[in-house]
XYZ file of C-alpha atoms in Angstrom:
658
model
C 26.268 2.607 -27.258
C 24.769 4.780 -24.520
C 25.006 4.568 -20.768
C 22.437 6.040 -18.403
C 23.849 7.763 -15.344
C 22.075 7.382 -12.031
C 22.617 6.356 -8.425
C 19.830 5.569 -6.011
C 20.028 7.594 -2.829
C 18.282 6.421 0.305
C 17.159 9.893 1.280
C 13.447 10.206 0.679
C 11.554 13.453 0.255
C 7.923 13.283 1.341
C 5.201 15.464 -0.120
C 2.654 16.170 2.553
C -0.955 16.797 1.847
C -4.117 16.720 3.943
C -7.525 15.893 2.585
C -10.290 17.464 4.601
C -13.449 16.028 3.149
C -15.253 14.390 6.062
C -18.860 13.494 5.339
C -18.714 14.759 1.742
C -20.928 12.440 -0.307
C -18.447 11.658 -3.094
C -18.588 8.261 -4.751
C -15.455 6.299 -4.126
C -14.267 6.231 -7.707
C -14.750 9.977 -7.981
C -12.780 10.397 -4.772
C -9.913 8.453 -6.333
C -9.907 10.926 -9.217
C -9.881 13.919 -6.864
C -7.055 12.453 -4.799
C -4.975 11.757 -7.879
C -5.507 15.229 -9.323
C -4.683 16.806 -5.963
C -1.512 14.779 -5.609
C -0.333 15.454 -9.141
C -0.977 19.172 -8.810
C 1.065 19.179 -5.620
C 3.846 17.192 -7.269
C 3.993 19.925 -9.914
C 4.227 22.589 -7.260
C 0.868 24.188 -8.014
C -0.642 23.417 -4.613
C 2.441 23.813 -2.452
C 3.182 27.032 -0.643
C 6.731 26.905 0.633
C 9.971 28.813 0.477
C 11.753 29.098 -2.866
C 15.132 29.127 -1.169
C 17.925 28.251 -3.582
C 19.289 24.718 -3.387
C 22.881 25.915 -3.799
C 23.658 28.774 -1.409
C 27.137 29.383 -2.886
C 27.025 28.795 -6.665
C 29.738 26.603 -8.191
C 32.485 28.515 -9.953
C 32.376 27.694 -13.659
C 36.094 27.229 -14.367
C 36.252 23.736 -15.870
C 37.307 22.002 -12.641
C 35.362 20.653 -9.662
C 36.393 22.007 -6.253
C 36.390 19.552 -3.328
C 36.396 20.448 0.376
C 36.585 16.749 1.325
C 36.359 13.374 -0.378
C 32.562 13.617 -0.467
C 31.841 17.375 -0.312
C 32.150 19.566 -3.397
C 31.084 22.999 -4.565
C 27.974 21.276 -5.999
C 27.008 19.548 -2.766
C 27.439 16.179 -1.095
C 28.081 12.821 -2.708
C 24.890 10.860 -3.258
C 22.785 14.026 -3.121
C 24.235 16.345 -5.761
C 26.924 14.210 -7.317
C 27.541 10.526 -8.006
C 30.375 8.407 -9.303
C 29.812 5.798 -11.996
C 32.625 3.314 -11.682
C 35.935 4.547 -10.265
C 37.198 7.852 -11.610
C 40.856 6.784 -11.435
C 40.040 3.658 -13.453
C 38.112 5.347 -16.235
C 34.832 6.018 -14.448
C 32.809 9.222 -14.543
C 31.449 11.642 -11.966
C 28.288 13.660 -12.574
C 27.348 16.857 -10.726
C 24.032 18.741 -10.768
C 22.775 21.599 -8.599
C 20.751 24.774 -9.007
C 19.795 28.100 -7.519
C 17.034 30.536 -8.414
C 18.921 31.781 -11.491
C 20.997 28.931 -12.924
C 21.189 25.185 -13.381
C 24.791 23.980 -12.838
C 26.153 20.819 -14.501
C 29.578 19.246 -14.096
C 31.200 16.107 -15.525
C 34.554 14.545 -14.611
C 36.254 11.704 -16.452
C 34.861 12.449 -19.906
C 37.038 12.667 -23.004
C 37.032 15.965 -24.868
C 35.368 14.509 -27.954
C 32.468 12.945 -26.015
C 29.259 15.006 -25.726
C 27.089 14.645 -22.634
C 23.323 14.951 -23.056
C 20.771 15.776 -20.349
C 16.977 15.705 -20.732
C 14.420 17.533 -18.623
C 10.662 17.474 -18.211
C 9.803 20.853 -16.711
C 6.106 21.293 -17.508
C 4.602 17.796 -17.106
C 2.899 18.397 -20.440
C 3.395 16.977 -23.921
C 6.981 16.380 -24.978
C 9.246 13.934 -26.781
C 10.125 10.418 -25.633
C 12.955 10.009 -28.154
C 16.421 11.514 -27.827
C 17.985 14.191 -29.994
C 19.502 11.361 -32.035
C 16.002 10.349 -33.117
C 14.187 7.051 -32.650
C 17.416 5.257 -31.705
C 16.985 6.524 -28.127
C 13.866 6.045 -25.978
C 13.391 8.216 -22.884
C 11.403 7.205 -19.763
C 9.414 10.463 -19.759
C 8.207 13.073 -22.245
C 11.089 15.552 -22.277
C 10.629 19.201 -23.233
C 14.259 20.384 -22.866
C 17.505 18.766 -24.046
C 20.935 20.113 -23.071
C 24.098 19.058 -24.897
C 27.226 19.759 -22.848
C 30.299 20.079 -25.024
C 33.762 21.430 -24.298
C 32.801 25.023 -25.130
C 29.828 27.237 -25.935
C 29.970 26.370 -29.634
C 29.598 22.624 -29.009
C 26.939 23.115 -26.314
C 23.274 23.554 -27.114
C 19.845 23.917 -25.488
C 16.924 22.471 -27.477
C 13.154 22.536 -26.915
C 10.427 20.068 -27.841
C 8.386 22.137 -30.284
C 4.974 21.248 -31.685
C 4.875 21.113 -35.477
C 1.190 20.312 -35.911
C 2.083 16.694 -36.667
C 3.860 16.037 -33.410
C 6.910 17.321 -31.590
C 10.441 17.851 -32.859
C 13.667 18.951 -31.222
C 14.397 22.565 -32.177
C 17.238 24.852 -30.994
C 16.173 27.333 -28.344
C 15.518 30.873 -29.536
C 16.327 32.062 -26.024
C 19.879 33.072 -25.024
C 22.356 30.246 -25.711
C 25.272 29.444 -23.366
C 28.134 31.906 -23.725
C 31.872 31.358 -23.406
C 31.720 32.217 -19.701
C 28.946 29.650 -19.176
C 30.889 26.627 -20.513
C 34.464 25.772 -19.584
C 36.474 22.549 -19.766
C 39.882 21.476 -18.534
C 41.449 18.091 -19.346
C 38.719 15.488 -18.735
C 36.400 17.812 -16.791
C 33.798 20.286 -17.958
C 31.212 22.591 -16.412
C 28.226 24.487 -17.738
C 25.665 26.808 -16.224
C 22.354 27.418 -17.948
C 20.048 30.297 -17.001
C 16.566 29.142 -16.092
C 15.433 31.940 -18.386
C 16.795 29.836 -21.267
C 14.321 27.065 -20.428
C 10.849 27.142 -21.920
C 9.441 27.767 -18.434
C 11.233 31.115 -18.340
C 11.973 30.635 -14.627
C 13.054 27.844 -12.312
C 10.344 25.141 -12.478
C 8.768 23.935 -9.244
C 9.622 20.367 -10.186
C 11.485 18.619 -12.964
C 12.463 15.147 -14.113
C 15.842 14.481 -15.670
C 18.355 11.917 -16.874
C 21.755 12.015 -18.574
C 24.013 9.847 -20.694
C 27.224 9.999 -22.725
C 26.877 9.716 -26.474
C 30.035 7.694 -27.078
C 30.903 4.262 -25.740
C 33.555 4.687 -23.052
C 34.372 2.892 -19.812
C 31.529 4.391 -17.831
C 29.811 1.645 -15.774
C 26.544 2.701 -14.162
C 24.655 0.871 -11.375
C 22.265 -0.484 -14.003
C 23.072 -0.582 -17.707
C 20.054 -0.908 -20.000
C 20.371 -4.150 -21.910
C 18.973 -2.561 -25.061
C 21.538 0.239 -24.605
C 19.208 2.987 -25.854
C 15.895 2.148 -24.161
C 16.250 4.055 -20.900
C 14.069 3.296 -17.881
C 15.598 5.154 -14.914
C 15.565 8.873 -14.154
C 15.376 11.378 -11.287
C 12.614 13.590 -9.932
C 13.493 16.907 -8.258
C 11.130 19.057 -6.198
C 12.815 22.467 -6.159
C 10.933 24.306 -3.354
C 12.014 21.632 -0.860
C 15.676 21.860 -1.941
C 15.509 18.185 -2.893
C 18.832 16.547 -3.810
C 19.120 16.214 -7.571
C 20.096 12.535 -7.225
C 17.740 11.827 -4.318
C 14.543 10.531 -5.922
C 15.116 7.704 -8.359
C 12.155 6.920 -10.633
C 11.406 4.220 -13.181
C 9.388 3.761 -16.370
C 9.135 0.234 -17.754
C 10.021 -0.444 -21.354
C 7.044 -1.524 -23.511
C 8.928 -4.779 -24.106
C 9.558 -5.484 -20.400
C 8.499 -8.851 -18.975
C 9.798 -8.170 -15.457
C 10.052 -4.941 -13.477
C 12.554 -4.257 -10.688
C 12.050 -4.127 -6.963
C 13.658 -1.496 -4.764
C 12.730 2.007 -3.619
C 11.512 4.543 -6.171
C 9.758 7.886 -6.143
C 7.594 7.448 -9.256
C 7.098 4.057 -10.903
C 5.231 3.662 -14.211
C 4.330 0.518 -16.159
C 2.445 0.519 -19.479
C 3.411 -2.459 -21.607
C 0.399 -2.864 -23.885
C -2.119 -5.205 -22.259
C 0.135 -7.952 -20.975
C 1.378 -9.310 -17.646
C 4.759 -8.499 -16.120
C 6.392 -9.988 -13.030
C 7.705 -7.933 -10.125
C 11.276 -9.043 -9.406
C 11.394 -8.007 -5.729
C 9.680 -6.036 -2.987
C 8.822 -2.556 -4.249
C 8.483 0.670 -2.233
C 6.970 3.721 -3.945
C 7.134 7.193 -2.377
C 5.286 9.158 -5.067
C 2.960 7.703 -7.714
C 2.647 4.096 -8.878
C 1.132 4.352 -12.362
C -0.194 1.204 -14.096
C -1.885 1.134 -17.501
C -2.626 -1.677 -19.971
C -0.633 -4.051 -17.778
C -1.109 -6.544 -14.975
C 1.773 -6.488 -12.499
C 2.021 -9.872 -10.789
C 3.782 -9.418 -7.447
C 4.299 -13.154 -6.844
C 5.727 -13.587 -3.339
C 6.715 -9.912 -3.221
C 4.805 -6.938 -1.827
C 4.235 -3.454 -3.208
C 4.613 -1.003 -0.311
C 3.080 2.435 -0.691
C 4.777 5.091 1.414
C 2.557 7.168 3.687
C 1.825 9.785 1.005
C 2.092 7.606 -2.107
C -0.738 7.216 -4.621
C -1.747 4.094 -6.552
C -2.969 5.190 -9.999
C -4.228 1.859 -11.268
C -7.247 2.539 -13.531
C -8.419 -1.027 -13.070
C -11.266 -2.366 -15.160
C -14.581 -1.185 -13.711
C -17.652 0.572 -15.051
C -15.822 3.904 -15.088
C -12.823 2.494 -16.967
C -14.286 -0.377 -18.959
C -11.466 -0.348 -21.516
C -8.591 -0.014 -19.074
C -6.766 -2.877 -17.441
C -4.061 -1.393 -15.266
C -4.012 -3.827 -12.359
C -1.780 -5.206 -9.609
C -2.341 -8.875 -8.840
C -0.918 -9.833 -5.469
C -0.070 -7.829 -2.359
C -0.159 -4.044 -1.943
C 0.404 -2.630 1.565
C 0.287 0.771 3.229
C 0.583 2.031 6.812
C -1.480 5.065 7.848
C -2.004 6.666 11.244
C -5.722 6.813 12.074
C -5.774 9.366 14.868
C -8.523 11.866 14.052
C -11.883 12.292 12.351
C -11.762 12.159 8.568
C -11.498 10.077 5.417
C -8.585 7.689 4.903
C -8.043 6.248 1.412
C -4.798 4.254 1.912
C -3.242 5.516 -1.297
C -6.312 4.670 -3.428
C -5.840 0.916 -3.088
C -9.615 0.387 -2.872
C -10.444 0.763 0.833
C -11.936 3.966 2.233
C -12.500 4.535 5.961
C -14.608 7.357 7.390
C -13.896 7.881 11.104
C -15.888 9.986 13.548
C -15.253 10.153 17.288
C -18.172 9.856 19.679
C -16.524 11.891 22.440
C -13.325 13.680 23.396
C -12.042 10.463 24.998
C -12.573 8.266 21.934
C -9.663 5.884 21.316
C -8.500 5.804 17.685
C -6.810 2.793 16.023
C -3.465 4.578 15.615
C -0.894 3.215 13.170
C -2.826 0.820 10.925
C -1.422 -1.544 8.306
C -3.710 -2.399 5.394
C -2.642 -5.061 2.901
C -4.686 -5.662 -0.232
C -4.557 -9.182 -1.671
C -5.917 -9.790 -5.177
C -5.691 -12.581 -7.714
C -7.106 -15.178 -5.294
C -10.617 -16.316 -4.373
C -11.929 -17.995 -1.237
C -14.414 -20.794 -1.912
C -16.291 -22.366 0.965
C -17.199 -26.026 1.206
C -20.740 -25.292 -0.009
C -19.371 -23.696 -3.168
C -20.106 -20.071 -2.242
C -17.251 -17.810 -3.345
C -15.954 -14.365 -2.516
C -14.780 -11.651 -4.841
C -11.081 -11.839 -5.701
C -10.106 -8.985 -3.382
C -9.268 -9.055 0.330
C -8.131 -6.384 2.775
C -6.072 -7.415 5.804
C -6.536 -4.625 8.375
C -4.244 -4.578 11.410
C -4.499 -1.530 13.720
C -1.950 -1.036 16.490
C -4.746 -0.267 18.984
C -8.275 -1.629 19.275
C -10.592 1.324 18.734
C -13.070 2.262 21.447
C -16.727 1.327 21.083
C -17.845 4.934 20.516
C -15.705 5.406 17.390
C -17.976 5.397 14.345
C -16.219 3.622 11.464
C -17.738 3.446 7.979
C -15.931 1.208 5.487
C -16.291 1.464 1.703
C -14.751 -1.289 -0.387
C -14.053 -0.911 -4.100
C -13.691 -3.903 -6.434
C -12.661 -4.308 -10.069
C -15.253 -5.646 -12.488
C -13.495 -8.977 -13.246
C -13.123 -9.656 -9.501
C -16.889 -10.234 -9.023
C -16.651 -13.866 -10.123
C -20.222 -13.849 -11.542
C -21.710 -12.669 -8.216
C -24.687 -10.371 -8.812
C -23.713 -6.880 -7.666
C -27.023 -6.426 -5.887
C -26.161 -9.408 -3.671
C -22.732 -8.228 -2.503
C -22.259 -8.051 1.259
C -19.288 -7.708 3.622
C -17.683 -10.819 5.102
C -14.966 -10.844 7.748
C -12.408 -13.275 9.159
C -9.946 -13.042 12.015
C -6.397 -12.172 10.970
C -4.215 -15.172 10.082
C -0.491 -15.189 10.992
C 0.536 -14.243 7.435
C -0.987 -12.408 4.471
C -2.639 -15.451 2.954
C -6.009 -17.184 2.885
C -4.679 -20.215 4.742
C -6.669 -20.689 7.937
C -9.212 -17.906 7.347
C -12.934 -18.387 7.945
C -15.493 -15.770 6.958
C -18.757 -14.715 8.583
C -21.207 -12.226 7.113
C -21.115 -8.678 8.492
C -23.832 -7.237 6.235
C -23.922 -3.927 4.367
C -25.668 -0.582 4.626
C -29.044 -0.433 2.889
C -27.842 2.534 0.846
C -24.265 1.327 0.752
C -24.255 -0.321 -2.673
C -23.181 1.662 -5.734
C -22.835 -0.769 -8.627
C -22.025 2.093 -10.983
C -18.843 2.812 -9.035
C -18.172 -0.790 -7.962
C -18.397 0.046 -4.252
C -20.130 -1.389 -1.178
C -20.376 0.373 2.211
C -20.790 -0.838 5.799
C -21.252 1.206 8.996
C -20.428 0.220 12.567
C -17.212 -1.576 11.640
C -14.675 -3.111 14.024
C -11.533 -2.751 11.946
C -9.199 -5.621 12.759
C -9.625 -8.608 10.486
C -9.710 -9.748 6.869
C -12.467 -8.110 4.815
C -13.986 -9.216 1.528
C -17.311 -9.352 -0.342
C -19.599 -12.274 -1.178
C -23.287 -12.923 -1.862
C -25.450 -11.818 1.068
C -27.651 -14.325 2.834
C -25.412 -17.202 1.761
C -22.897 -17.473 4.600
C -19.565 -18.852 3.570
C -19.182 -22.241 5.254
C -16.953 -21.169 8.093
C -15.606 -24.166 9.894
C -14.978 -21.984 12.933
C -16.991 -18.916 13.825
C -15.388 -18.920 17.265
C -12.494 -20.658 19.016
C -11.574 -19.735 22.607
C -9.661 -21.215 25.507
C -10.132 -20.632 29.233
C -7.973 -21.788 32.126
C -9.922 -23.434 34.947
C -8.794 -24.820 38.287
C -7.165 -27.994 36.977
C -7.742 -27.878 33.239
C -8.133 -25.768 30.107
C -11.596 -25.584 28.559
C -11.660 -25.067 24.784
C -14.847 -23.952 23.038
C -15.554 -23.498 19.349
C -18.544 -23.171 17.057
C -19.397 -23.632 13.380
C -22.120 -22.011 11.314
C -22.283 -24.526 8.448
C -20.641 -27.911 7.987
C -20.263 -30.014 4.871
C -18.723 -33.486 5.052
C -17.076 -32.607 8.356
C -15.569 -35.694 9.988
C -14.508 -33.784 13.083
C -11.787 -31.893 14.937
C -8.473 -33.073 16.295
C -7.483 -30.931 19.298
C -3.749 -30.173 19.352
C -1.396 -28.504 21.859
C 2.052 -27.174 21.012
C 5.013 -28.831 22.739
C 8.141 -26.946 23.921
C 9.976 -28.139 20.780
C 7.284 -26.369 18.669
C 5.784 -29.641 17.448
C 2.041 -30.218 17.831
C 0.665 -32.998 20.039
C -2.760 -34.550 19.396
C -4.873 -34.496 22.583
C -8.130 -35.962 21.352
C -10.734 -36.011 18.590
C -14.211 -34.462 18.649
C -16.661 -35.848 16.103
C -18.280 -33.332 13.749
C -21.876 -33.078 12.531
C -21.117 -34.253 8.998
C -23.260 -31.876 6.953
C -25.372 -29.272 8.713
C -26.702 -25.796 7.990
C -27.257 -25.000 11.676
C -24.985 -23.539 14.330
C -23.023 -26.226 16.162
C -21.050 -25.732 19.385
C -18.213 -27.893 20.718
C -16.090 -28.205 23.864
C -12.945 -30.028 24.903
C -11.383 -30.173 28.380
C -7.591 -30.553 28.563
C -6.682 -32.018 31.985
C -2.984 -32.426 31.139
C -2.030 -28.780 30.601
C 0.953 -27.655 32.661
C 1.488 -24.238 34.203
C 2.537 -21.382 31.942
C 1.432 -20.278 28.489
C -0.139 -23.066 26.418
C -1.007 -22.909 22.713
C -3.885 -24.789 21.074
C -5.220 -25.325 17.577
C -7.815 -27.473 15.837
C -7.194 -29.708 12.839
C -10.573 -29.873 11.095
C -10.804 -33.015 8.949
C -13.232 -33.626 6.069
C -14.612 -37.059 5.232
C -12.255 -37.163 2.248
C -9.249 -36.622 4.529
C -8.603 -32.947 3.773
C -7.264 -31.129 6.854
C -7.637 -27.415 7.653
C -5.937 -25.845 10.667
C -7.488 -23.157 12.838
C -5.793 -20.085 14.189
C -3.688 -20.658 17.314
C -5.281 -19.804 20.681
C -2.961 -18.979 23.631
C -4.106 -19.784 27.191
C -2.216 -18.850 30.359
C -2.379 -21.675 32.898
C -1.520 -21.327 36.589
C -2.487 -19.502 39.756
C -2.180 -16.109 38.054
C -4.015 -17.115 34.895
C -6.900 -14.820 34.115
C -10.039 -16.266 32.619
C -10.432 -15.304 28.966
C -13.474 -13.259 28.055
C -15.641 -15.110 25.533
C -19.144 -14.777 24.086
C -20.599 -17.835 22.351
C -22.077 -19.235 20.201
C -22.155 -16.994 17.153
C -24.426 -17.139 15.230
C -26.938 -17.622 18.061
C -30.726 -17.967 18.153
C -32.079 -17.763 21.718
C -29.243 -17.024 24.148
C -25.564 -16.186 24.534
C -23.131 -17.575 27.088
C -20.515 -15.251 28.575
C -17.386 -16.550 30.272
C -14.220 -14.980 31.601
C -15.870 -12.419 33.908
C -14.641 -11.782 37.426
C -17.055 -12.341 40.302
C -19.257 -9.390 41.074
C -21.914 -7.331 39.368
C -21.774 -6.643 35.653
C -23.950 -4.670 33.272
C -24.488 -6.028 29.750
C -25.574 -3.717 26.925
C -26.335 -4.872 23.379
C -26.097 -2.458 20.426
C -27.350 -2.949 16.881
C -25.378 -2.092 13.720
C -26.543 1.545 13.950
C -25.065 1.925 17.431
C -28.481 1.945 19.146
C -28.791 0.152 22.486
C -31.467 -2.520 22.110
C -31.073 -4.601 25.290
C -29.686 -4.343 28.848
C -29.190 -7.054 31.468
C -27.516 -7.254 34.879
C -25.215 -10.201 35.713
C -23.824 -11.362 39.026
C -22.087 -14.641 38.169
C -18.674 -15.303 36.684
C -20.381 -17.227 33.893
C -23.817 -16.154 32.749
C -26.402 -16.396 30.003
C -28.004 -13.488 28.148
C -31.381 -13.889 26.427
C -31.496 -12.646 22.822
C -34.542 -14.444 21.390
C -36.452 -11.137 21.230
C -33.863 -9.505 18.956
C -34.359 -9.470 15.182
C -31.763 -11.183 13.013
C -28.661 -9.101 12.457
C -25.190 -8.185 13.687
C -24.791 -6.863 17.239
C -22.137 -5.645 19.650
C -22.233 -6.853 23.260
C -20.569 -4.627 25.869
C -19.921 -5.701 29.470
C -19.003 -3.233 32.234
C -17.985 -4.406 35.713
C -16.181 -2.925 38.691
C -12.981 -2.455 36.696
C -12.201 0.547 34.460
C -12.100 -1.421 31.191
C -15.209 -2.549 29.346
C -15.199 -5.817 27.377
C -16.839 -6.009 23.956
C -17.612 -8.734 21.446
C -19.661 -8.964 18.266
C -22.144 -11.721 17.509
C -24.653 -12.692 14.844
C -28.304 -13.274 15.742
C -30.132 -15.662 13.422
């Protein structure tokens, strides 16, 4: 029986890198490759220029005992960073110690019987190695190890071995470099210590990074936080980045067993799953700080979410034209938060969304901290039968970007996600953000795509002139998804609240029940507005609530089909009372001849309309609080309307001209 030794530490070490590639015409899939190579080279230390300061300033004294300066501080370092306790030492548990400097690797073990060997494995080159232990196929390691260290009670029973190529594979062979001497290995009672010169490793010097794990070869009372059920099929290990003086127990990593059917949640540095073309279930929310590697496996997140840390990379190799035989894929939710505060490309950890930002002036307002959640494994089907691809991006910036920020969005999709949609027909569709990461309550309207923005060979589509906030997906262009609501607004008037909404297409629509939320959070039906049944034209609706009291009121619509199916709209808040400000609204959308604008203060206003390229195509002056803007002369397309009045803040809204 074998026990793996590890403790997860909450300290996280971030690897920083900056990608300066603005306006470089690299296809999105190629960019993924470059990002992954860059990250991996940095993880191996090849692209990092930093101090090589030793992790242990005062080396441990190799005398067979561990010196403590307090209950948690030792000559190796602090508990949880450079040493851990498996079980309780006084009750038969074991303590493991690991630290290093520029010359030696120091290893200590307490609570181990004299006849029990301890074995440690290292991956120091990130190249080919052995995934079985020195005992042979009875032990499976979670990485390809190139160095094995056996820690006995003296130099004779201790050994350093290398993974050596034999032409037919790799075998464990004793090191031809200097072996540990009597002064390097000492034991006393149930404790032992060993120091190994880095020159004895096959790297010849201290590696810039290494992976490692350890276990005891004999079954003793040595409980670990997680004991592998198969006893010899190890999944957990540590990653150490030496130039940053990373704690040796600080970055827990995981490699799934080929026989795994579930994988754990938690926080990990690297996380790898390759189970041989089958589906596994994620057991809890997962946070990855380094690389999430998926091959020949579909990870189903269920109700959980995979969270990529700010500098994490998703290495998925999903099935597309570049990787037609691969099927590494995450079905469910993957989220990442990135700060969008300057010009450049933002890839969100390679999850399939690329943003290219360019400021129009020195006063341009950037979106700031932005949360992007990818949802896969689901498809939105409208009431006319038109479907989306099975990939959605929920984009939630902390700040609404200014109108002069140029945003170009490129969306990548996996080949099976197309759902038989012809690639040449793919176009961007957008919905307002629902309260949760789900498709309940969404309604999509077409945003279009750039004429040169389709690259079927790389499974990407591009769109310029993007307003970020919303849910983004792809569907067949020119076939609008039947959005029950293209707009829903509320405006406080003198003695009532006026609600307005519009639809682009209706199929078997019985009508809308208008509801207001009561103080006890229940919804009260106010009235019913009959729908158009089935229609392929824009329809506009209004409802006047004369019973609204002062304060903040919340409204929603319950759209009912002829067969009784009910779909709820997003909730619209309206402030009612003397201080209530009229809500800015532009309607209808889509529109054909004119737009109505409400929510403006009295006085003069200037209205500018911009096309998708950012070119101003129309200007009109307004002097009324509610006004109409003529748009019949504009060609069909997507436009941005911008209103400037006496105040310092401009109001903007997008609309579709049919």
